[in-house]
């Protein structure tokens, strides 16, 4: 039986993490779930985040023999991990902004995240612990999250608009922590806006290593013995007007068509 890995985000951002995990564990069975009904998560309160992630993840854990849950969303990870870990008896891995590796290479760091993540005490504690002597500038933007969603369904990113959003950082930072899982999809455009020399750091590879380690620790390899590539399954919380385009995106990543869980926002 392949290992079942559940990856969760508000939208398509978690696919950046999926790509890294899939590279390390190609033979696992992937279940991807996204809460499009409540997107964007960067605008929600902490209690709503906890309620929604718990509901969706519990539902999928009762449907599939999930071995590990990956909260592939920085915004949710900063608040939902303790309650999810209390509720589930399988490992739950979260994503946090890669401040630590950034502080090893720079002291002019920009943290690019959602408006919620840049406000959280979790983020301030990370900076205090791992980058105490660096200058860390914070920028929270929901528009960037939307731009990444648009790009994934074939809409070009407007570089002038992106430049405008990132303008406070022109010549001020040399390293950017991509503290939202949507942003790795905008790497090329961010480089176009701020110049090629800028170093962009995300957490995907570290999360993938952690997932692999936890599955091995639990006596579960990557299912090499089965040598079968399983088609992933993908769930959204509400019907999407972008269904056709999303199906195309997911199909290219070896997922079947979108299935709807029917969990509206309010
Ligand atoms: N992908 C998410 C994150 O990593 C959330 C984006 C949003 O829905 O605002 O923070």
PDB file of C-alpha atoms and ligand atoms in Angstrom:
ATOM      1  CA  UNK A   1       0.000   0.000   0.000  1.00  0.00           C
ATOM      2  CA  UNK A   2       1.458   3.401  -0.952  1.00  0.00           C
ATOM      3  CA  UNK A   3       1.890   6.056   1.691  1.00  0.00           C
ATOM      4  CA  UNK A   4      -0.972   8.559   1.658  1.00  0.00           C
ATOM      5  CA  UNK A   5       0.107  12.188   1.966  1.00  0.00           C
ATOM      6  CA  UNK A   6      -2.546  14.870   2.471  1.00  0.00           C
ATOM      7  CA  UNK A   7      -1.460  18.367   1.411  1.00  0.00           C
ATOM      8  CA  UNK A   8      -3.641  21.327   2.356  1.00  0.00           C
ATOM      9  CA  UNK A   9      -3.745  25.024   1.422  1.00  0.00           C
ATOM     10  CA  UNK A  10      -6.284  27.791   0.784  1.00  0.00           C
ATOM     11  CA  UNK A  11      -5.582  27.574  -2.954  1.00  0.00           C
ATOM     12  CA  UNK A  12      -2.987  26.362  -5.421  1.00  0.00           C
ATOM     13  CA  UNK A  13      -0.015  27.569  -3.321  1.00  0.00           C
ATOM     14  CA  UNK A  14       0.426  24.171  -1.707  1.00  0.00           C
ATOM     15  CA  UNK A  15       1.290  22.795  -5.133  1.00  0.00           C
ATOM     16  CA  UNK A  16       4.722  24.432  -4.786  1.00  0.00           C
ATOM     17  CA  UNK A  17       5.244  22.241  -1.706  1.00  0.00           C
ATOM     18  CA  UNK A  18       3.682  19.221  -3.439  1.00  0.00           C
ATOM     19  CA  UNK A  19       6.291  19.475  -6.208  1.00  0.00           C
ATOM     20  CA  UNK A  20       9.130  19.296  -3.678  1.00  0.00           C
ATOM     21  CA  UNK A  21       7.578  16.402  -1.740  1.00  0.00           C
ATOM     22  CA  UNK A  22       6.739  14.491  -4.896  1.00  0.00           C
ATOM     23  CA  UNK A  23      10.358  14.834  -6.025  1.00  0.00           C
ATOM     24  CA  UNK A  24      11.488  13.141  -2.784  1.00  0.00           C
ATOM     25  CA  UNK A  25       8.604  10.645  -2.596  1.00  0.00           C
ATOM     26  CA  UNK A  26       7.455   9.971  -6.162  1.00  0.00           C
ATOM     27  CA  UNK A  27       5.549   6.793  -5.405  1.00  0.00           C
ATOM     28  CA  UNK A  28       3.284   8.040  -2.636  1.00  0.00           C
ATOM     29  CA  UNK A  29      -0.432   8.611  -3.130  1.00  0.00           C
ATOM     30  CA  UNK A  30      -1.208  12.334  -2.919  1.00  0.00           C
ATOM     31  CA  UNK A  31      -4.441  13.915  -1.780  1.00  0.00           C
ATOM     32  CA  UNK A  32      -4.503  17.677  -2.294  1.00  0.00           C
ATOM     33  CA  UNK A  33      -7.199  19.781  -0.648  1.00  0.00           C
ATOM     34  CA  UNK A  34      -7.781  23.512  -0.893  1.00  0.00           C
ATOM     35  CA  UNK A  35     -10.293  25.765   0.804  1.00  0.00           C
ATOM     36  CA  UNK A  36     -11.339  27.942  -2.134  1.00  0.00           C
ATOM     37  CA  UNK A  37     -14.600  28.871  -0.366  1.00  0.00           C
ATOM     38  CA  UNK A  38     -12.647  30.814   2.254  1.00  0.00           C
ATOM     39  CA  UNK A  39      -9.725  32.000   0.079  1.00  0.00           C
ATOM     40  CA  UNK A  40      -7.722  34.140   0.809  1.00  0.00           C
ATOM     41  CA  UNK A  41      -6.594  32.868   4.208  1.00  0.00           C
ATOM     42  CA  UNK A  42      -4.473  35.967   4.772  1.00  0.00           C
ATOM     43  CA  UNK A  43      -7.672  37.901   5.503  1.00  0.00           C
ATOM     44  CA  UNK A  44      -9.271  35.456   8.000  1.00  0.00           C
ATOM     45  CA  UNK A  45      -9.365  35.409  11.793  1.00  0.00           C
ATOM     46  CA  UNK A  46      -7.485  32.750  13.739  1.00  0.00           C
ATOM     47  CA  UNK A  47     -10.665  31.005  14.967  1.00  0.00           C
ATOM     48  CA  UNK A  48     -12.075  30.681  11.443  1.00  0.00           C
ATOM     49  CA  UNK A  49      -8.766  29.244  10.235  1.00  0.00           C
ATOM     50  CA  UNK A  50      -8.750  26.638  12.999  1.00  0.00           C
ATOM     51  CA  UNK A  51     -12.383  25.677  12.413  1.00  0.00           C
ATOM     52  CA  UNK A  52     -12.076  25.323   8.642  1.00  0.00           C
ATOM     53  CA  UNK A  53      -8.767  23.461   8.486  1.00  0.00           C
ATOM     54  CA  UNK A  54      -9.875  21.058  11.233  1.00  0.00           C
ATOM     55  CA  UNK A  55     -13.165  20.338   9.460  1.00  0.00           C
ATOM     56  CA  UNK A  56     -11.657  19.711   6.018  1.00  0.00           C
ATOM     57  CA  UNK A  57      -8.682  17.696   7.224  1.00  0.00           C
ATOM     58  CA  UNK A  58     -10.765  15.509   9.582  1.00  0.00           C
ATOM     59  CA  UNK A  59     -13.165  14.777   6.756  1.00  0.00           C
ATOM     60  CA  UNK A  60     -10.396  13.632   4.416  1.00  0.00           C
ATOM     61  CA  UNK A  61      -8.673  11.640   7.152  1.00  0.00           C
ATOM     62  CA  UNK A  62     -11.878   9.654   7.615  1.00  0.00           C
ATOM     63  CA  UNK A  63     -12.114   9.054   3.866  1.00  0.00           C
ATOM     64  CA  UNK A  64      -8.502   7.994   3.159  1.00  0.00           C
ATOM     65  CA  UNK A  65      -5.843   6.105   5.181  1.00  0.00           C
ATOM     66  CA  UNK A  66      -3.730   9.258   5.498  1.00  0.00           C
ATOM     67  CA  UNK A  67      -0.199   8.716   6.887  1.00  0.00           C
ATOM     68  CA  UNK A  68       0.836  12.348   7.196  1.00  0.00           C
ATOM     69  CA  UNK A  69      -0.774  15.788   6.862  1.00  0.00           C
ATOM     70  CA  UNK A  70       1.123  18.727   5.403  1.00  0.00           C
ATOM     71  CA  UNK A  71      -0.320  22.168   6.066  1.00  0.00           C
ATOM     72  CA  UNK A  72       1.241  23.739   2.977  1.00  0.00           C
ATOM     73  CA  UNK A  73       0.167  27.217   4.008  1.00  0.00           C
ATOM     74  CA  UNK A  74       2.225  29.562   6.176  1.00  0.00           C
ATOM     75  CA  UNK A  75      -0.831  31.565   7.203  1.00  0.00           C
ATOM     76  CA  UNK A  76      -2.650  28.519   8.567  1.00  0.00           C
ATOM     77  CA  UNK A  77       0.485  26.896   9.991  1.00  0.00           C
ATOM     78  CA  UNK A  78       1.141  29.862  12.285  1.00  0.00           C
ATOM     79  CA  UNK A  79      -2.115  29.090  14.158  1.00  0.00           C
ATOM     80  CA  UNK A  80      -3.656  25.674  13.450  1.00  0.00           C
ATOM     81  CA  UNK A  81      -0.863  23.200  14.179  1.00  0.00           C
ATOM     82  CA  UNK A  82      -1.396  22.704  17.948  1.00  0.00           C
ATOM     83  CA  UNK A  83      -5.126  21.938  17.641  1.00  0.00           C
ATOM     84  CA  UNK A  84      -4.664  19.654  14.621  1.00  0.00           C
ATOM     85  CA  UNK A  85      -1.891  17.733  16.356  1.00  0.00           C
ATOM     86  CA  UNK A  86      -4.163  17.313  19.387  1.00  0.00           C
ATOM     87  CA  UNK A  87      -6.944  15.949  17.240  1.00  0.00           C
ATOM     88  CA  UNK A  88      -5.054  13.609  14.899  1.00  0.00           C
ATOM     89  CA  UNK A  89      -2.869  10.647  15.749  1.00  0.00           C
ATOM     90  CA  UNK A  90      -0.671  10.982  12.652  1.00  0.00           C
ATOM     91  CA  UNK A  91       2.154  13.477  12.071  1.00  0.00           C
ATOM     92  CA  UNK A  92       1.129  16.995  11.027  1.00  0.00           C
ATOM     93  CA  UNK A  93       3.829  19.085   9.352  1.00  0.00           C
ATOM     94  CA  UNK A  94       3.505  22.828   8.847  1.00  0.00           C
ATOM     95  CA  UNK A  95       5.343  25.439   6.794  1.00  0.00           C
ATOM     96  CA  UNK A  96       7.035  28.397   8.424  1.00  0.00           C
ATOM     97  CA  UNK A  97       8.879  31.254   6.713  1.00  0.00           C
ATOM     98  CA  UNK A  98      12.521  30.311   6.061  1.00  0.00           C
ATOM     99  CA  UNK A  99      13.967  33.099   8.243  1.00  0.00           C
ATOM    100  CA  UNK A 100      16.658  30.841   9.686  1.00  0.00           C
ATOM    101  CA  UNK A 101      18.422  29.916   6.400  1.00  0.00           C
ATOM    102  CA  UNK A 102      18.002  33.503   5.152  1.00  0.00           C
ATOM    103  CA  UNK A 103      19.780  34.891   8.235  1.00  0.00           C
ATOM    104  CA  UNK A 104      22.741  32.603   7.545  1.00  0.00           C
ATOM    105  CA  UNK A 105      23.423  34.333   4.219  1.00  0.00           C
ATOM    106  CA  UNK A 106      22.181  37.910   4.628  1.00  0.00           C
ATOM    107  CA  UNK A 107      21.360  40.702   7.041  1.00  0.00           C
ATOM    108  CA  UNK A 108      19.187  42.616   4.578  1.00  0.00           C
ATOM    109  CA  UNK A 109      16.184  40.338   4.463  1.00  0.00           C
ATOM    110  CA  UNK A 110      12.659  40.893   3.174  1.00  0.00           C
ATOM    111  CA  UNK A 111       9.870  38.635   4.395  1.00  0.00           C
ATOM    112  CA  UNK A 112       7.144  38.424   1.766  1.00  0.00           C
ATOM    113  CA  UNK A 113       3.974  36.834   3.131  1.00  0.00           C
ATOM    114  CA  UNK A 114       0.248  37.357   3.607  1.00  0.00           C
ATOM    115  CA  UNK A 115      -1.114  40.277   5.675  1.00  0.00           C
ATOM    116  CA  UNK A 116      -1.938  37.763   8.443  1.00  0.00           C
ATOM    117  CA  UNK A 117       1.476  36.075   8.551  1.00  0.00           C
ATOM    118  CA  UNK A 118       3.373  39.377   8.867  1.00  0.00           C
ATOM    119  CA  UNK A 119       1.235  40.272  11.913  1.00  0.00           C
ATOM    120  CA  UNK A 120       1.515  36.993  13.829  1.00  0.00           C
ATOM    121  CA  UNK A 121       3.526  36.732  17.021  1.00  0.00           C
ATOM    122  CA  UNK A 122       4.804  33.418  15.631  1.00  0.00           C
ATOM    123  CA  UNK A 123       6.610  35.361  12.895  1.00  0.00           C
ATOM    124  CA  UNK A 124       8.067  37.908  15.332  1.00  0.00           C
ATOM    125  CA  UNK A 125       9.334  35.081  17.547  1.00  0.00           C
ATOM    126  CA  UNK A 126      10.982  33.430  14.522  1.00  0.00           C
ATOM    127  CA  UNK A 127      12.779  36.654  13.663  1.00  0.00           C
ATOM    128  CA  UNK A 128      13.834  37.233  17.280  1.00  0.00           C
ATOM    129  CA  UNK A 129      15.193  33.703  17.581  1.00  0.00           C
ATOM    130  CA  UNK A 130      16.882  33.225  14.224  1.00  0.00           C
ATOM    131  CA  UNK A 131      17.672  36.663  12.826  1.00  0.00           C
ATOM    132  CA  UNK A 132      18.213  38.843  15.903  1.00  0.00           C
ATOM    133  CA  UNK A 133      20.870  41.056  14.315  1.00  0.00           C
ATOM    134  CA  UNK A 134      19.493  41.180  10.763  1.00  0.00           C
ATOM    135  CA  UNK A 135      17.371  43.936   9.311  1.00  0.00           C
ATOM    136  CA  UNK A 136      14.155  42.061   8.443  1.00  0.00           C
ATOM    137  CA  UNK A 137      11.543  44.057   6.526  1.00  0.00           C
ATOM    138  CA  UNK A 138       8.017  42.698   6.370  1.00  0.00           C
ATOM    139  CA  UNK A 139       5.608  42.993   3.463  1.00  0.00           C
ATOM    140  CA  UNK A 140       2.159  41.400   3.477  1.00  0.00           C
ATOM    141  CA  UNK A 141       0.163  41.240   0.237  1.00  0.00           C
ATOM    142  CA  UNK A 142      -3.010  39.438  -0.751  1.00  0.00           C
ATOM    143  CA  UNK A 143      -2.743  40.778  -4.286  1.00  0.00           C
ATOM    144  CA  UNK A 144       0.428  38.746  -4.791  1.00  0.00           C
ATOM    145  CA  UNK A 145      -1.443  35.609  -3.706  1.00  0.00           C
ATOM    146  CA  UNK A 146      -4.131  36.372  -6.289  1.00  0.00           C
ATOM    147  CA  UNK A 147      -1.478  36.968  -8.962  1.00  0.00           C
ATOM    148  CA  UNK A 148      -0.040  33.511  -8.305  1.00  0.00           C
ATOM    149  CA  UNK A 149      -3.521  31.953  -8.552  1.00  0.00           C
ATOM    150  CA  UNK A 150      -4.070  33.776 -11.835  1.00  0.00           C
ATOM    151  CA  UNK A 151      -0.730  32.698 -13.254  1.00  0.00           C
ATOM    152  CA  UNK A 152      -1.522  29.049 -12.482  1.00  0.00           C
ATOM    153  CA  UNK A 153      -4.588  29.229 -14.688  1.00  0.00           C
ATOM    154  CA  UNK A 154      -2.772  30.944 -17.527  1.00  0.00           C
ATOM    155  CA  UNK A 155      -3.177  34.680 -16.792  1.00  0.00           C
ATOM    156  CA  UNK A 156       0.068  36.667 -17.230  1.00  0.00           C
ATOM    157  CA  UNK A 157       1.518  38.509 -14.255  1.00  0.00           C
ATOM    158  CA  UNK A 158       1.612  42.286 -14.701  1.00  0.00           C
ATOM    159  CA  UNK A 159       5.262  43.136 -13.936  1.00  0.00           C
ATOM    160  CA  UNK A 160       4.488  46.858 -13.535  1.00  0.00           C
ATOM    161  CA  UNK A 161       1.935  46.066 -10.846  1.00  0.00           C
ATOM    162  CA  UNK A 162       4.351  43.645  -9.174  1.00  0.00           C
ATOM    163  CA  UNK A 163       7.130  46.279  -9.248  1.00  0.00           C
ATOM    164  CA  UNK A 164       4.769  48.734  -7.573  1.00  0.00           C
ATOM    165  CA  UNK A 165       3.935  46.237  -4.774  1.00  0.00           C
ATOM    166  CA  UNK A 166       7.618  45.473  -4.215  1.00  0.00           C
ATOM    167  CA  UNK A 167       8.784  49.087  -4.626  1.00  0.00           C
ATOM    168  CA  UNK A 168       9.551  49.638  -0.898  1.00  0.00           C
ATOM    169  CA  UNK A 169      12.285  47.007  -1.296  1.00  0.00           C
ATOM    170  CA  UNK A 170      14.073  48.353  -4.417  1.00  0.00           C
ATOM    171  CA  UNK A 171      17.797  48.282  -3.451  1.00  0.00           C
ATOM    172  CA  UNK A 172      16.920  47.742   0.231  1.00  0.00           C
ATOM    173  CA  UNK A 173      16.949  43.936   0.571  1.00  0.00           C
ATOM    174  CA  UNK A 174      19.195  41.341  -1.068  1.00  0.00           C
ATOM    175  CA  UNK A 175      17.393  38.218   0.126  1.00  0.00           C
ATOM    176  CA  UNK A 176      13.679  37.522   0.137  1.00  0.00           C
ATOM    177  CA  UNK A 177      11.992  34.848   2.194  1.00  0.00           C
ATOM    178  CA  UNK A 178       8.947  33.603   0.296  1.00  0.00           C
ATOM    179  CA  UNK A 179       6.731  33.225   3.370  1.00  0.00           C
ATOM    180  CA  UNK A 180       3.638  32.141   1.461  1.00  0.00           C
ATOM    181  CA  UNK A 181       3.451  28.925  -0.532  1.00  0.00           C
ATOM    182  CA  UNK A 182       1.894  30.748  -3.475  1.00  0.00           C
ATOM    183  CA  UNK A 183       4.992  32.868  -4.040  1.00  0.00           C
ATOM    184  CA  UNK A 184       7.449  30.282  -5.451  1.00  0.00           C
ATOM    185  CA  UNK A 185       5.220  30.391  -8.548  1.00  0.00           C
ATOM    186  CA  UNK A 186       6.176  34.061  -8.958  1.00  0.00           C
ATOM    187  CA  UNK A 187       9.958  33.599  -8.648  1.00  0.00           C
ATOM    188  CA  UNK A 188      10.766  34.605 -12.237  1.00  0.00           C
ATOM    189  CA  UNK A 189       8.500  37.646 -12.084  1.00  0.00           C
ATOM    190  CA  UNK A 190       9.921  38.781  -8.710  1.00  0.00           C
ATOM    191  CA  UNK A 191      13.416  38.579 -10.220  1.00  0.00           C
ATOM    192  CA  UNK A 192      12.218  40.599 -13.184  1.00  0.00           C
ATOM    193  CA  UNK A 193      10.822  43.221 -10.814  1.00  0.00           C
ATOM    194  CA  UNK A 194      13.764  43.447  -8.394  1.00  0.00           C
ATOM    195  CA  UNK A 195      16.692  42.233 -10.466  1.00  0.00           C
ATOM    196  CA  UNK A 196      18.363  38.878 -10.980  1.00  0.00           C
ATOM    197  CA  UNK A 197      20.775  39.226  -8.072  1.00  0.00           C
ATOM    198  CA  UNK A 198      18.043  38.958  -5.473  1.00  0.00           C
ATOM    199  CA  UNK A 199      18.142  35.658  -3.578  1.00  0.00           C
ATOM    200  CA  UNK A 200      14.751  33.993  -3.097  1.00  0.00           C
ATOM    201  CA  UNK A 201      14.347  31.385  -0.369  1.00  0.00           C
ATOM    202  CA  UNK A 202      11.324  29.152   0.218  1.00  0.00           C
ATOM    203  CA  UNK A 203      10.592  26.283   2.590  1.00  0.00           C
ATOM    204  CA  UNK A 204       9.497  23.580   0.129  1.00  0.00           C
ATOM    205  CA  UNK A 205      12.616  21.453   0.076  1.00  0.00           C
ATOM    206  CA  UNK A 206      13.005  21.506   3.873  1.00  0.00           C
ATOM    207  CA  UNK A 207       9.369  20.429   4.294  1.00  0.00           C
ATOM    208  CA  UNK A 208       9.866  17.614   1.794  1.00  0.00           C
ATOM    209  CA  UNK A 209      12.909  16.356   3.723  1.00  0.00           C
ATOM    210  CA  UNK A 210      10.902  16.476   6.964  1.00  0.00           C
ATOM    211  CA  UNK A 211       7.998  14.529   5.440  1.00  0.00           C
ATOM    212  CA  UNK A 212      10.355  11.864   4.118  1.00  0.00           C
ATOM    213  CA  UNK A 213      12.103  11.611   7.471  1.00  0.00           C
ATOM    214  CA  UNK A 214       8.818  11.281   9.401  1.00  0.00           C
ATOM    215  CA  UNK A 215       7.460   8.601   7.069  1.00  0.00           C
ATOM    216  CA  UNK A 216      10.693   6.635   7.380  1.00  0.00           C
ATOM    217  CA  UNK A 217      10.697   7.053  11.153  1.00  0.00           C
ATOM    218  CA  UNK A 218       7.246   5.530  11.229  1.00  0.00           C
ATOM    219  CA  UNK A 219       8.547   2.515   9.352  1.00  0.00           C
ATOM    220  CA  UNK A 220       7.159   3.701   6.038  1.00  0.00           C
ATOM    221  CA  UNK A 221       9.507   4.097   3.106  1.00  0.00           C
ATOM    222  CA  UNK A 222       8.444   5.791  -0.079  1.00  0.00           C
ATOM    223  CA  UNK A 223       6.685   2.681  -1.320  1.00  0.00           C
ATOM    224  CA  UNK A 224       9.460   1.805  -3.784  1.00  0.00           C
ATOM    225  CA  UNK A 225       8.398  -1.835  -3.669  1.00  0.00           C
ATOM    226  CA  UNK A 226       5.114  -0.986  -5.403  1.00  0.00           C
ATOM    227  CA  UNK A 227       6.806   1.001  -8.223  1.00  0.00           C
ATOM    228  CA  UNK A 228       3.447   2.381  -9.349  1.00  0.00           C
ATOM    229  CA  UNK A 229       2.741   6.045  -9.987  1.00  0.00           C
ATOM    230  CA  UNK A 230      -0.573   6.773  -8.293  1.00  0.00           C
ATOM    231  CA  UNK A 231      -2.874   9.429  -9.666  1.00  0.00           C
ATOM    232  CA  UNK A 232      -3.495  12.038  -6.985  1.00  0.00           C
ATOM    233  CA  UNK A 233      -6.954  13.181  -5.891  1.00  0.00           C
ATOM    234  CA  UNK A 234      -7.865  16.807  -5.450  1.00  0.00           C
ATOM    235  CA  UNK A 235     -10.624  18.326  -3.328  1.00  0.00           C
ATOM    236  CA  UNK A 236     -11.952  21.864  -3.084  1.00  0.00           C
ATOM    237  CA  UNK A 237     -14.405  23.214  -0.505  1.00  0.00           C
ATOM    238  CA  UNK A 238     -16.802  24.873  -2.983  1.00  0.00           C
ATOM    239  CA  UNK A 239     -17.583  24.723  -6.701  1.00  0.00           C
ATOM    240  CA  UNK A 240     -15.170  26.873  -8.685  1.00  0.00           C
ATOM    241  CA  UNK A 241     -15.846  29.055 -11.691  1.00  0.00           C
ATOM    242  CA  UNK A 242     -12.260  28.315 -12.705  1.00  0.00           C
ATOM    243  CA  UNK A 243     -12.886  24.554 -12.679  1.00  0.00           C
ATOM    244  CA  UNK A 244     -11.842  23.878 -16.256  1.00  0.00           C
ATOM    245  CA  UNK A 245      -8.570  25.776 -15.961  1.00  0.00           C
ATOM    246  CA  UNK A 246      -7.855  24.217 -12.559  1.00  0.00           C
ATOM    247  CA  UNK A 247      -8.493  20.718 -13.881  1.00  0.00           C
ATOM    248  CA  UNK A 248      -5.950  21.395 -16.594  1.00  0.00           C
ATOM    249  CA  UNK A 249      -3.363  22.574 -14.033  1.00  0.00           C
ATOM    250  CA  UNK A 250      -3.955  19.597 -11.742  1.00  0.00           C
ATOM    251  CA  UNK A 251      -3.949  17.119 -14.609  1.00  0.00           C
ATOM    252  CA  UNK A 252      -0.463  18.241 -15.625  1.00  0.00           C
ATOM    253  CA  UNK A 253       0.652  17.411 -12.085  1.00  0.00           C
ATOM    254  CA  UNK A 254      -0.853  13.896 -12.184  1.00  0.00           C
ATOM    255  CA  UNK A 255      -4.095  14.611 -10.341  1.00  0.00           C
ATOM    256  CA  UNK A 256      -7.592  13.483 -11.294  1.00  0.00           C
ATOM    257  CA  UNK A 257     -10.453  15.975 -11.756  1.00  0.00           C
ATOM    258  CA  UNK A 258     -11.546  18.333  -9.005  1.00  0.00           C
ATOM    259  CA  UNK A 259     -13.965  16.912  -6.410  1.00  0.00           C
ATOM    260  CA  UNK A 260     -16.051  19.239  -4.270  1.00  0.00           C
ATOM    261  CA  UNK A 261     -16.417  18.724  -0.508  1.00  0.00           C
ATOM    262  CA  UNK A 262     -19.298  21.197  -0.245  1.00  0.00           C
ATOM    263  CA  UNK A 263     -18.171  23.311   2.716  1.00  0.00           C
ATOM    264  CA  UNK A 264     -19.268  26.907   2.080  1.00  0.00           C
ATOM    265  CA  UNK A 265     -17.785  29.837   3.972  1.00  0.00           C
ATOM    266  CA  UNK A 266     -20.577  30.837   6.343  1.00  0.00           C
TER     267      UNK A 266
HETATM  268  N1  LIG B   1      -0.656  29.852   0.541  1.00  0.00           N
HETATM  269  C1  LIG B   1      -0.927  30.506   1.738  1.00  0.00           C
HETATM  270  C2  LIG B   1       0.241  30.784   2.617  1.00  0.00           C
HETATM  271  O1  LIG B   1       1.229  30.098   2.491  1.00  0.00           O
HETATM  272  C3  LIG B   1      -2.148  31.350   1.933  1.00  0.00           C
HETATM  273  C4  LIG B   1      -2.501  32.416   0.949  1.00  0.00           C
HETATM  274  C5  LIG B   1      -3.856  33.041   1.253  1.00  0.00           C
HETATM  275  O2  LIG B   1      -4.853  32.311   1.090  1.00  0.00           O
HETATM  276  O3  LIG B   1      -3.913  34.207   1.669  1.00  0.00           O
HETATM  277  O4  LIG B   1       0.233  31.644   3.442  1.00  0.00           O
END
